[in-house]
PDB file of C-alpha atoms in Angstrom:
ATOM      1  CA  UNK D 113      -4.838  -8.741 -31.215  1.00 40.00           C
ATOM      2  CA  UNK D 114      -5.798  -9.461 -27.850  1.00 41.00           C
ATOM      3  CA  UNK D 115      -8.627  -7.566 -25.821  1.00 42.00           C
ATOM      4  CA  UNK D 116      -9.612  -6.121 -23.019  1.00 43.00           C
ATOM      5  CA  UNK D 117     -12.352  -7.555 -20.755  1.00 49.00           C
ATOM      6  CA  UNK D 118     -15.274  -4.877 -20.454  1.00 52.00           C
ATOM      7  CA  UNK D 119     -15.316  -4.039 -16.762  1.00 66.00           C
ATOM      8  CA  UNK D 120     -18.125  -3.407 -14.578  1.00 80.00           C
ATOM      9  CA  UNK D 121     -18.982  -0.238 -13.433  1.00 88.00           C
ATOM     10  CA  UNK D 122     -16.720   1.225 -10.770  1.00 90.00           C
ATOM     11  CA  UNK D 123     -18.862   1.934  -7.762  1.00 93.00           C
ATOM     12  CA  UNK D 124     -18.681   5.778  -6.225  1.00 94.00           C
ATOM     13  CA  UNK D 125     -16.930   4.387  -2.824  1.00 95.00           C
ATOM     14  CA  UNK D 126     -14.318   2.149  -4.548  1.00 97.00           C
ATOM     15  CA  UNK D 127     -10.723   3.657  -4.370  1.00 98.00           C
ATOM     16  CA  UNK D 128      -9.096   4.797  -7.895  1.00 98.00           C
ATOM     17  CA  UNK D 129      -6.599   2.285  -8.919  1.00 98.00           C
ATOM     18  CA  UNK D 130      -3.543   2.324 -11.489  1.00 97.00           C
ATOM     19  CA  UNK D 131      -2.804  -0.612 -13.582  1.00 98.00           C
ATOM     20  CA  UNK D 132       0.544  -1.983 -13.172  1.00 97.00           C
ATOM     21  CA  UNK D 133       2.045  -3.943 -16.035  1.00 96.00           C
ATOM     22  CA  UNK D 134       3.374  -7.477 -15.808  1.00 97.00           C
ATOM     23  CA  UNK D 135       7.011  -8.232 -16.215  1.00 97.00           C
ATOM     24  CA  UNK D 136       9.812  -7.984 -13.906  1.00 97.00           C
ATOM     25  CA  UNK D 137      11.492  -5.330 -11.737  1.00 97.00           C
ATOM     26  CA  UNK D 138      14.756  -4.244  -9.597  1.00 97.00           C
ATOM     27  CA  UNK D 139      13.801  -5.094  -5.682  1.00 97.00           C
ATOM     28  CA  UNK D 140      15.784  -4.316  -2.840  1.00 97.00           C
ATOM     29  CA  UNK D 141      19.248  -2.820  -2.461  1.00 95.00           C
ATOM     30  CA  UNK D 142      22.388  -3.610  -1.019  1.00 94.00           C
ATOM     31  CA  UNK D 143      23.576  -1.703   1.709  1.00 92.00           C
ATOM     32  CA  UNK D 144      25.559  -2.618   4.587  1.00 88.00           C
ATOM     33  CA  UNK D 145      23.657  -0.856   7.048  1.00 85.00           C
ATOM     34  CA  UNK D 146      20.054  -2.287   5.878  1.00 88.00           C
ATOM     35  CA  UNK D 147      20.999  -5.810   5.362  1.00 90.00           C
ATOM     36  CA  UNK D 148      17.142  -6.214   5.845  1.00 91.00           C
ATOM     37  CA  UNK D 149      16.572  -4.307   2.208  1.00 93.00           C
ATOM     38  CA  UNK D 150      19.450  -6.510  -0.160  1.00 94.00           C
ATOM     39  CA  UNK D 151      20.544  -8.601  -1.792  1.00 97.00           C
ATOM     40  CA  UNK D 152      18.653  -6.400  -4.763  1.00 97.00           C
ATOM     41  CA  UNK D 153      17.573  -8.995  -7.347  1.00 96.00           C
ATOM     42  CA  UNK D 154      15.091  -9.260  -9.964  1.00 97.00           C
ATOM     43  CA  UNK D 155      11.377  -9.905  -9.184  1.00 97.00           C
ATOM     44  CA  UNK D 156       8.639 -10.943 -11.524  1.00 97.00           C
ATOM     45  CA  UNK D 157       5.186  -9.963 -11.062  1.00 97.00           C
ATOM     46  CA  UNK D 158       1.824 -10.646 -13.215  1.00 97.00           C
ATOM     47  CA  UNK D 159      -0.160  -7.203 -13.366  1.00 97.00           C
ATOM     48  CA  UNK D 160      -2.450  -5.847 -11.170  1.00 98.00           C
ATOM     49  CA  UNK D 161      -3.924  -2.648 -10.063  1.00 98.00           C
ATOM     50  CA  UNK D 162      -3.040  -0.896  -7.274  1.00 98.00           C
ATOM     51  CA  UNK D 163      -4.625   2.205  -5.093  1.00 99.00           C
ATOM     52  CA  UNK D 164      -3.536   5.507  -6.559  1.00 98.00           C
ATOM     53  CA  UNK D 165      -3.839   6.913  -2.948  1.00 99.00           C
ATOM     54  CA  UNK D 166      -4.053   5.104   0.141  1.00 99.00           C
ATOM     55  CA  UNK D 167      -7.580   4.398   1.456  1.00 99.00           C
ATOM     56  CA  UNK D 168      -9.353   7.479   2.629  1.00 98.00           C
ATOM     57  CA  UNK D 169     -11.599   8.858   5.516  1.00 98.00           C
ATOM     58  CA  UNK D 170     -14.411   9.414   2.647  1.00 98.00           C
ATOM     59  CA  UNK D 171     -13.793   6.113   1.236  1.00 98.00           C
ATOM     60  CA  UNK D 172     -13.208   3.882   5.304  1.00 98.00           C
ATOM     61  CA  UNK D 173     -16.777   5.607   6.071  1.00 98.00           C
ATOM     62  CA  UNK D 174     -18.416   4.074   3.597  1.00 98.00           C
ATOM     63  CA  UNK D 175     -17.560   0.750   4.692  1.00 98.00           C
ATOM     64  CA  UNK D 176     -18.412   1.726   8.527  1.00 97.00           C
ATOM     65  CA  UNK D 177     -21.691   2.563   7.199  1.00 96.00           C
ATOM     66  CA  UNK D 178     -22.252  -0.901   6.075  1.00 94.00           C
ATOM     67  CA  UNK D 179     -20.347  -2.867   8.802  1.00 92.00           C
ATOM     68  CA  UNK D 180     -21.505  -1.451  12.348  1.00 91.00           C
ATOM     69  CA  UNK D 181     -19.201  -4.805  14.052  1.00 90.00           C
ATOM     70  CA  UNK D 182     -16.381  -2.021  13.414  1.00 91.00           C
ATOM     71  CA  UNK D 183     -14.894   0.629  15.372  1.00 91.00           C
ATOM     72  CA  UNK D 184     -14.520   4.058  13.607  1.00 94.00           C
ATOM     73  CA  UNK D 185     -11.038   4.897  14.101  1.00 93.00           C
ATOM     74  CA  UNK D 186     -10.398   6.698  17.734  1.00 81.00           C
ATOM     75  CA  UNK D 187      -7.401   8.728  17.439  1.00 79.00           C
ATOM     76  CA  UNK D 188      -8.340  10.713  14.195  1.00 83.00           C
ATOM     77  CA  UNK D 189     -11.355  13.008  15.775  1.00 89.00           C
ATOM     78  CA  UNK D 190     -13.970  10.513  14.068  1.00 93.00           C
ATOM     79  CA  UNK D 191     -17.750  11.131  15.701  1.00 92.00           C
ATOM     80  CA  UNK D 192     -20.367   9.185  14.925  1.00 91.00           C
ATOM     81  CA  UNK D 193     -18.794   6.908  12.719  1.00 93.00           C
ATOM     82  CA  UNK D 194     -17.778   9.745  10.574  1.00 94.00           C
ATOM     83  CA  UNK D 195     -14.442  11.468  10.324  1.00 96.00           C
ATOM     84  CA  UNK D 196     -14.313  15.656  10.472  1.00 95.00           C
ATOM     85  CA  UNK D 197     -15.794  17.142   7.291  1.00 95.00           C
ATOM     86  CA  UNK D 198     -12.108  19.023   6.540  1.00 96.00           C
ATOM     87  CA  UNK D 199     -10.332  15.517   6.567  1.00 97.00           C
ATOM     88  CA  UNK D 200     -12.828  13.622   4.054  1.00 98.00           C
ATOM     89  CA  UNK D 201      -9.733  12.730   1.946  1.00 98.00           C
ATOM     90  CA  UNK D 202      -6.850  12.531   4.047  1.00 98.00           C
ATOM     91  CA  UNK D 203      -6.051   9.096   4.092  1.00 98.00           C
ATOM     92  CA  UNK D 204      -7.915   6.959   6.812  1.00 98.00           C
ATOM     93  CA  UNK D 205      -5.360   5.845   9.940  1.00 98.00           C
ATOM     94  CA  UNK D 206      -5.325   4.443  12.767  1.00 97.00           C
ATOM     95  CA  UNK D 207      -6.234   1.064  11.763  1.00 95.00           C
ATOM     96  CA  UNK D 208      -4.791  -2.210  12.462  1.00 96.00           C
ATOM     97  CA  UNK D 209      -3.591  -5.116   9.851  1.00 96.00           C
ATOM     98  CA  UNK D 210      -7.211  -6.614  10.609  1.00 94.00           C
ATOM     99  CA  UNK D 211      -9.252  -3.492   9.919  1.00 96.00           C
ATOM    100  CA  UNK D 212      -7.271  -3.203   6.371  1.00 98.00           C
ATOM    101  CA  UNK D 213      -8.275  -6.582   5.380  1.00 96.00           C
ATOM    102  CA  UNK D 214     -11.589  -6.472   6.425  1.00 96.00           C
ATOM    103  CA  UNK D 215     -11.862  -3.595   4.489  1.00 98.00           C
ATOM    104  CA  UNK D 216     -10.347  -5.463   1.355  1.00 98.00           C
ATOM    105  CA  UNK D 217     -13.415  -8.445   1.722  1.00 97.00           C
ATOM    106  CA  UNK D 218     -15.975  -6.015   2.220  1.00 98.00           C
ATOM    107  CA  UNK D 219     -15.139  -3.691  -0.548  1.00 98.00           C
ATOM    108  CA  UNK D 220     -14.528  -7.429  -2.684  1.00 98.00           C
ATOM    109  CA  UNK D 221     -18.215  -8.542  -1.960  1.00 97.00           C
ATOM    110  CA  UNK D 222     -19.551  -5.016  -2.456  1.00 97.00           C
ATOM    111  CA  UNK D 223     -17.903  -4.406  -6.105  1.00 96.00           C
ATOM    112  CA  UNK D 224     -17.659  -8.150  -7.809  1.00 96.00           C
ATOM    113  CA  UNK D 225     -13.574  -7.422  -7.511  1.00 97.00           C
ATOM    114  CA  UNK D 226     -10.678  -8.715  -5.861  1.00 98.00           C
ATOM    115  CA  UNK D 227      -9.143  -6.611  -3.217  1.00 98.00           C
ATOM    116  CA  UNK D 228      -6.531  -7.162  -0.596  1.00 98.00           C
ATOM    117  CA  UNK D 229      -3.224  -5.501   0.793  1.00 98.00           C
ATOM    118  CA  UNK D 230      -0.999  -5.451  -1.424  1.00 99.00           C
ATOM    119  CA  UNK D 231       2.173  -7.344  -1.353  1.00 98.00           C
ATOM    120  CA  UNK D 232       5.562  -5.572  -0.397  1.00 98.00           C
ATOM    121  CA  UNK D 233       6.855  -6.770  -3.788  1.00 98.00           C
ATOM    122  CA  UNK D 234       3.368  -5.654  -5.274  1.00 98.00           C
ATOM    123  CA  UNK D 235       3.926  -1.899  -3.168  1.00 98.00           C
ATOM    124  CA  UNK D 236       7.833  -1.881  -4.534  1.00 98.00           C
ATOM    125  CA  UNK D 237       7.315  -2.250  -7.781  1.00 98.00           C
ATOM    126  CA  UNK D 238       4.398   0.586  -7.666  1.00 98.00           C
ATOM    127  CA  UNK D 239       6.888   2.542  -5.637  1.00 97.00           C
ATOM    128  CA  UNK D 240      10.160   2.378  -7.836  1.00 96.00           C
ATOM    129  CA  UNK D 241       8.739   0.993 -11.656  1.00 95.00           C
ATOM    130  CA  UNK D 242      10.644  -1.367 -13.247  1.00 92.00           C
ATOM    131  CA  UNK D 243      13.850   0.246 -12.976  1.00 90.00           C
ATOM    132  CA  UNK D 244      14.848   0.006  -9.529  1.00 92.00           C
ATOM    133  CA  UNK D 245      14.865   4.066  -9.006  1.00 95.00           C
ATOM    134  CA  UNK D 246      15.297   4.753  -5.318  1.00 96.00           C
ATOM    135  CA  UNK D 247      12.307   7.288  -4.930  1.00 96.00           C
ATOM    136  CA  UNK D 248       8.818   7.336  -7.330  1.00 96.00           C
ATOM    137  CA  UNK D 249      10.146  10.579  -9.198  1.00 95.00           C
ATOM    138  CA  UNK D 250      14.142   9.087  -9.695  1.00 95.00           C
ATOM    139  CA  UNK D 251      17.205   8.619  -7.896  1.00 95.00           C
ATOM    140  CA  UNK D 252      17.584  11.591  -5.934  1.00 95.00           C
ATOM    141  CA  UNK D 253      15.518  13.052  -2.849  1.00 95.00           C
ATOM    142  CA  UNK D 254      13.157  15.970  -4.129  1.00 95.00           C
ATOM    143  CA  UNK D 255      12.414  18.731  -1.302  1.00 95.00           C
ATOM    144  CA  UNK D 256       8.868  19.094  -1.089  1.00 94.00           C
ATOM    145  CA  UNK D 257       7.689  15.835  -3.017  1.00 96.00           C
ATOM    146  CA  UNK D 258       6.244  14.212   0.237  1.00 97.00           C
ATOM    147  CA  UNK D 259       4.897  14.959   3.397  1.00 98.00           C
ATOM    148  CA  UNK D 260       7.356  14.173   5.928  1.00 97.00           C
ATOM    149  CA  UNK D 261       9.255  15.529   8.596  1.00 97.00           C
ATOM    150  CA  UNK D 262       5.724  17.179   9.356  1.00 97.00           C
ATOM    151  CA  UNK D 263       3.128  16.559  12.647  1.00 97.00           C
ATOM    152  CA  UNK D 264      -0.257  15.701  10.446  1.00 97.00           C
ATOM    153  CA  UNK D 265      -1.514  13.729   7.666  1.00 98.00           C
ATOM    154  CA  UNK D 266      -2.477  16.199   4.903  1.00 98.00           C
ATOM    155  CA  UNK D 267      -5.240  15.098   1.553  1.00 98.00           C
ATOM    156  CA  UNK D 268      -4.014  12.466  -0.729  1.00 98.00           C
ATOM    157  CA  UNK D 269      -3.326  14.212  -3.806  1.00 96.00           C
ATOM    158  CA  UNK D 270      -1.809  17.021  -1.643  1.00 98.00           C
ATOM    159  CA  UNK D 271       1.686  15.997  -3.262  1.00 97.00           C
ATOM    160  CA  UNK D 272       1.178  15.567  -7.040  1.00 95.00           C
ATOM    161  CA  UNK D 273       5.054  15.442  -7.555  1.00 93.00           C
ATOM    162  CA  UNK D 274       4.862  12.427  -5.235  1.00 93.00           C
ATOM    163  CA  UNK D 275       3.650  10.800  -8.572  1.00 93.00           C
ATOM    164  CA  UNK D 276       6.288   8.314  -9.816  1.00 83.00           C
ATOM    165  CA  UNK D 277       6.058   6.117 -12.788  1.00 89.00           C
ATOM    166  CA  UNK D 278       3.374   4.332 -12.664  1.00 92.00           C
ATOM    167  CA  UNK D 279       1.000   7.341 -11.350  1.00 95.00           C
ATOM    168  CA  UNK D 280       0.825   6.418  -7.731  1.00 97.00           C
ATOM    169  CA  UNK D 281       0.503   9.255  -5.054  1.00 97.00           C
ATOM    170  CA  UNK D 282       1.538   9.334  -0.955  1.00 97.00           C
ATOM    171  CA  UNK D 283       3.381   6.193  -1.876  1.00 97.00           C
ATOM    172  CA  UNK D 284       6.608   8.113   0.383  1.00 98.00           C
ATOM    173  CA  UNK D 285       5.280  10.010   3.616  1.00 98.00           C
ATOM    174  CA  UNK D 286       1.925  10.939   4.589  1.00 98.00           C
ATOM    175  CA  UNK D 287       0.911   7.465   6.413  1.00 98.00           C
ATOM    176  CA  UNK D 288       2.572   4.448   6.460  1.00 98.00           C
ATOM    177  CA  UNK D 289       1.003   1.565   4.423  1.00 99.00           C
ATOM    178  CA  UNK D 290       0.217  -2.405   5.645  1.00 99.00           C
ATOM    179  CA  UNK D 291       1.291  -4.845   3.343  1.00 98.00           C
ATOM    180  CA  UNK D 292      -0.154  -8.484   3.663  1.00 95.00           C
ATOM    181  CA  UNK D 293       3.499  -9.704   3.605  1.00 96.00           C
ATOM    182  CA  UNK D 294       4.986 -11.709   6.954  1.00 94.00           C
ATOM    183  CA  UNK D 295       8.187 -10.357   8.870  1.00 95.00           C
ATOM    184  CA  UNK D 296       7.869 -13.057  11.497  1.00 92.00           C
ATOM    185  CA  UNK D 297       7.696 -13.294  15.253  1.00 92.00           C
ATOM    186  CA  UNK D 298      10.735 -11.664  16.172  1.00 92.00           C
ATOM    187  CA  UNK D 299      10.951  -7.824  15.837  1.00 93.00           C
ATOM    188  CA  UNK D 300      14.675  -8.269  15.354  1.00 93.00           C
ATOM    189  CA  UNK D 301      15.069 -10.897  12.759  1.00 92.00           C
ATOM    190  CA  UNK D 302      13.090 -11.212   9.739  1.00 93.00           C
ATOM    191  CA  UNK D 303      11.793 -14.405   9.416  1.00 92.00           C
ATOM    192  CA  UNK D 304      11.566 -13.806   5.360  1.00 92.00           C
ATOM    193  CA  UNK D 305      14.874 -12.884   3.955  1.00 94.00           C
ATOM    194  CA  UNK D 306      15.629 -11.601  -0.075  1.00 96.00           C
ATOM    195  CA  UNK D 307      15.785 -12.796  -2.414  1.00 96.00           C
ATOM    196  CA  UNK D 308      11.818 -12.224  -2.512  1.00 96.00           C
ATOM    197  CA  UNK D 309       9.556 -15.264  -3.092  1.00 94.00           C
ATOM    198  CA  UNK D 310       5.953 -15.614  -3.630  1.00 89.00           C
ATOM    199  CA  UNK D 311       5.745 -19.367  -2.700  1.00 90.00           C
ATOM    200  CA  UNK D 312       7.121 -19.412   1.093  1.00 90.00           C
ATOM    201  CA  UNK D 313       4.262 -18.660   2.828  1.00 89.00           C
ATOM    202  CA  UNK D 314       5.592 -15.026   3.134  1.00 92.00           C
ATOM    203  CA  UNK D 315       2.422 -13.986   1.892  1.00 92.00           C
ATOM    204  CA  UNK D 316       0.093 -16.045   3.623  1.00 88.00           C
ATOM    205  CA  UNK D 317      -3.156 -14.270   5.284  1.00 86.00           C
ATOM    206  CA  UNK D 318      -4.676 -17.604   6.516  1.00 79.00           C
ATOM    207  CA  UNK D 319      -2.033 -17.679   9.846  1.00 64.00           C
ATOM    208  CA  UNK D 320      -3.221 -14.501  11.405  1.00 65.00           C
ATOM    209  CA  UNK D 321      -1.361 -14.173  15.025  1.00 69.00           C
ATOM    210  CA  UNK D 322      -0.979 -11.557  16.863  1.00 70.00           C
ATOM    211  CA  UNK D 323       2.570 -12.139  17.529  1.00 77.00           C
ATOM    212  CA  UNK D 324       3.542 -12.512  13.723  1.00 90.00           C
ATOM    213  CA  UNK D 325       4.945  -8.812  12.499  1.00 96.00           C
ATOM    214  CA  UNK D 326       3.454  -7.873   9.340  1.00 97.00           C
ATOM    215  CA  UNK D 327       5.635  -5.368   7.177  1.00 98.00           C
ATOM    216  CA  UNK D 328       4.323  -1.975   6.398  1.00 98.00           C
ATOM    217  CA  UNK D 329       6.140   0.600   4.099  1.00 98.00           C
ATOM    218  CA  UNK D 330       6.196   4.126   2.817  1.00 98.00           C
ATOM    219  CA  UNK D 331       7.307   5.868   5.874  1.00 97.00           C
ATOM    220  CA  UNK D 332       4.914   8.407   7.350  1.00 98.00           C
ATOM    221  CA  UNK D 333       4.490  12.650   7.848  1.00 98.00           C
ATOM    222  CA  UNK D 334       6.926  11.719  11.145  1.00 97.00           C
ATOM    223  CA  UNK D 335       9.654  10.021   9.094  1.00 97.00           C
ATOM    224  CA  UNK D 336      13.048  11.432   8.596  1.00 94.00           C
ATOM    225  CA  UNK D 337      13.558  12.321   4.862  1.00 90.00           C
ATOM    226  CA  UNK D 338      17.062  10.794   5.167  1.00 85.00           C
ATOM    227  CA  UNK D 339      15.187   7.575   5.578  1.00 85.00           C
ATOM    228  CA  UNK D 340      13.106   7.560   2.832  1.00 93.00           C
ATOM    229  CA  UNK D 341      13.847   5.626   0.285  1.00 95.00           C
ATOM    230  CA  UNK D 342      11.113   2.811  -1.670  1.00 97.00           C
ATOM    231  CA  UNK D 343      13.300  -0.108  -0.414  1.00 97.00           C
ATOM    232  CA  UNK D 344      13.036   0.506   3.423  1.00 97.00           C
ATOM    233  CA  UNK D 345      11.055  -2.284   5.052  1.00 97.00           C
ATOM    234  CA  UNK D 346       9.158  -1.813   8.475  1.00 97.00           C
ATOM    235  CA  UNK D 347       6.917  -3.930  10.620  1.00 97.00           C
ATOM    236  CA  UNK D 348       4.411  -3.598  13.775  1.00 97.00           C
ATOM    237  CA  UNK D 349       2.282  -6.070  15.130  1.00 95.00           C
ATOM    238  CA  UNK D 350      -1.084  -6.722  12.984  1.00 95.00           C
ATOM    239  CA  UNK D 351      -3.666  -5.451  15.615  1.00 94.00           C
ATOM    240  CA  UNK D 352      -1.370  -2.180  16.340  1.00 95.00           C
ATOM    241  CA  UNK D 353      -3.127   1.255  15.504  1.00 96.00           C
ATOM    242  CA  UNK D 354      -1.247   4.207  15.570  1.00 97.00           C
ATOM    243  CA  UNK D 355      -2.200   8.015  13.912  1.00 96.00           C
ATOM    244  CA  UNK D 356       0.549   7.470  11.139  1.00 98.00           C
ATOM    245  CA  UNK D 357      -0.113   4.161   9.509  1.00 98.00           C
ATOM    246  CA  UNK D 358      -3.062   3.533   6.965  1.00 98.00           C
ATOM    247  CA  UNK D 359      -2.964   1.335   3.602  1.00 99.00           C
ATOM    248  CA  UNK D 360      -3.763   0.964   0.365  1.00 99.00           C
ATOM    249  CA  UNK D 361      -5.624  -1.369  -2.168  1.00 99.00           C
ATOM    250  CA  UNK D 362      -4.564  -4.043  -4.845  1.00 99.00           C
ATOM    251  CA  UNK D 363      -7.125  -5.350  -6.882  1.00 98.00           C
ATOM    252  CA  UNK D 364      -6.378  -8.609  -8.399  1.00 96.00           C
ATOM    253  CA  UNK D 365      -6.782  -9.163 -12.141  1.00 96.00           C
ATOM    254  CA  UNK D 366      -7.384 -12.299 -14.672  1.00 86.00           C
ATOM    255  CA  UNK D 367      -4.711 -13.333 -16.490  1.00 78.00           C
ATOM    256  CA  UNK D 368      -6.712 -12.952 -19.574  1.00 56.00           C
ATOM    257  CA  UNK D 369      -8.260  -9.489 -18.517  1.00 52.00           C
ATOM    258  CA  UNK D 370      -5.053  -7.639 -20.352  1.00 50.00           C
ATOM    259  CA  UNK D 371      -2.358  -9.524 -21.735  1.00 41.00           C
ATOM    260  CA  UNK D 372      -0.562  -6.318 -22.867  1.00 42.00           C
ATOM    261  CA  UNK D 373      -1.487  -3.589 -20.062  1.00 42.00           C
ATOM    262  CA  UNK D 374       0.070  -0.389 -20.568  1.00 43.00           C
ATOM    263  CA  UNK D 375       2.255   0.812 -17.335  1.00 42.00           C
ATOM    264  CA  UNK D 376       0.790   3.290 -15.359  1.00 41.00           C
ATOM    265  CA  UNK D 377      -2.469   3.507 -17.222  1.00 42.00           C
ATOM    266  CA  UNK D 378      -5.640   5.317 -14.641  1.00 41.00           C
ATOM    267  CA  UNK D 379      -8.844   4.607 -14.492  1.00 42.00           C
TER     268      UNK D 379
END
């Protein structure tokens, strides 16, 4: 019976992650007024662990502390390199594609772990489980699961029925969340169509431009319910920082850490 690898000590500043189980899972829809979102099709992933909640003030700080090259962020009444004590665990915002993976290497050297953005197929799959449901908690649009439709970020476990099957939180609403996956140059016209592959470059870090979109998801506290469903794909240029867009974590796991991981399971 296989076993788990013994892990090392989670450090106090890392973000809590969820374990995702390998295998595949429903991505995308078809509608004819998102042509951007379909064809849906069938995506296979190996597992990983993802952020439960997106990156915090509490948790950005700590890196700030140890990387002074980096601005706190400016819109989000930060002083001092530290964000107001009644917003410790809102999630952090503000911060550009850059910032996020900066983040991701510093946290990686710091803990012994892999960290980057996740991908968009990586934040689906969190998102929407195996199935293909069109919202974390099912099919249909539950009043008062998110924040949206709202003027402010609010704390990350704020929304425990934003919880879908895997265990994720803020996954719909609150901020918006970077992926590390490529739209393309144009705003207009994605540049990397469905069905989803990992092999096109799509997911390629190394050709950082400024004028290459990178796609974000989740929607954000200013986001129209109506528009909220796991499959919607945005994008904004990487060194863009606005209030309502933040990210989370993936850490990226051994094939032979867990060859059986059970969906969903915390640590």
């Amino acid at each position: 019976m296989p076993t788990a690898k013994v892990d090392k000590p989670r450090l106090a500043f890392e973000p809590e992650t969820v374990l995702i189980a390998a295998g595949p899972f429903i991505m995308g829809i078809d509608l004819n007024d998102a042509p951007d979102e379909g064809p849906q099709h069938t995506v296979e992933l190996p597992h990983y662990r993802i952020g439960k909640y997106p990156v915090t003030n509490r948790e950005y700080a700590a890196f700030l502390a140890h990387d002074l090259t980096h601005e706190a962020p400016s819109k989000q009444g930060w002083f001092n390199r530290q964000p107001p004590q009644d917003r410790l665990d809102h999630p952090v915002a503000a911060i550009s594609w850059q910032d996020a993976c900066d983040y991701c290497a510093w946290l990686s050297a710091e803990s012994g772990r892999t960290y980057c953005l996740p991908t968009e197929a990586e934040w689906e799959k969190a998102a929407r489980g195996a199935d293909g449901q069109l919202y974390p908690w099912g099919d249909t649009w539950t009043v008062g699961a998110a924040n949206v439709d709202s003027t402010d970020t609010t704390p990350v476990n704020a929304y425990p029925a934003s919880a879908g099957p895997t265990g994720c939180q803020d996954l719909l609403g609150n901020v918006e969340e970077w992926t590390r996956t490529r739209w393309g140059p144009d705003r207009q016209s994605a540049a990397f169509l469905y069905p989803y592959r990992s092999d096109d470059a799509r997911n390629d870090t190394s050709s950082y431009s400024l004028r290459d979109f990178r796609i974000h998801r989740g929607g954000s506290f200013r986001s129209n319910a109506a528009h909220m469903r796991a499959t919607v794909r945005d994008r904004a240029l990487p060194d863009s920082r606005v209030r309502w867009r933040g990210f989370r974590v993936v850490e990226q796991l051994e094939p032979s850490i867990l060859r059986n991981p059970a969906n969903g399971q915390s640590i």
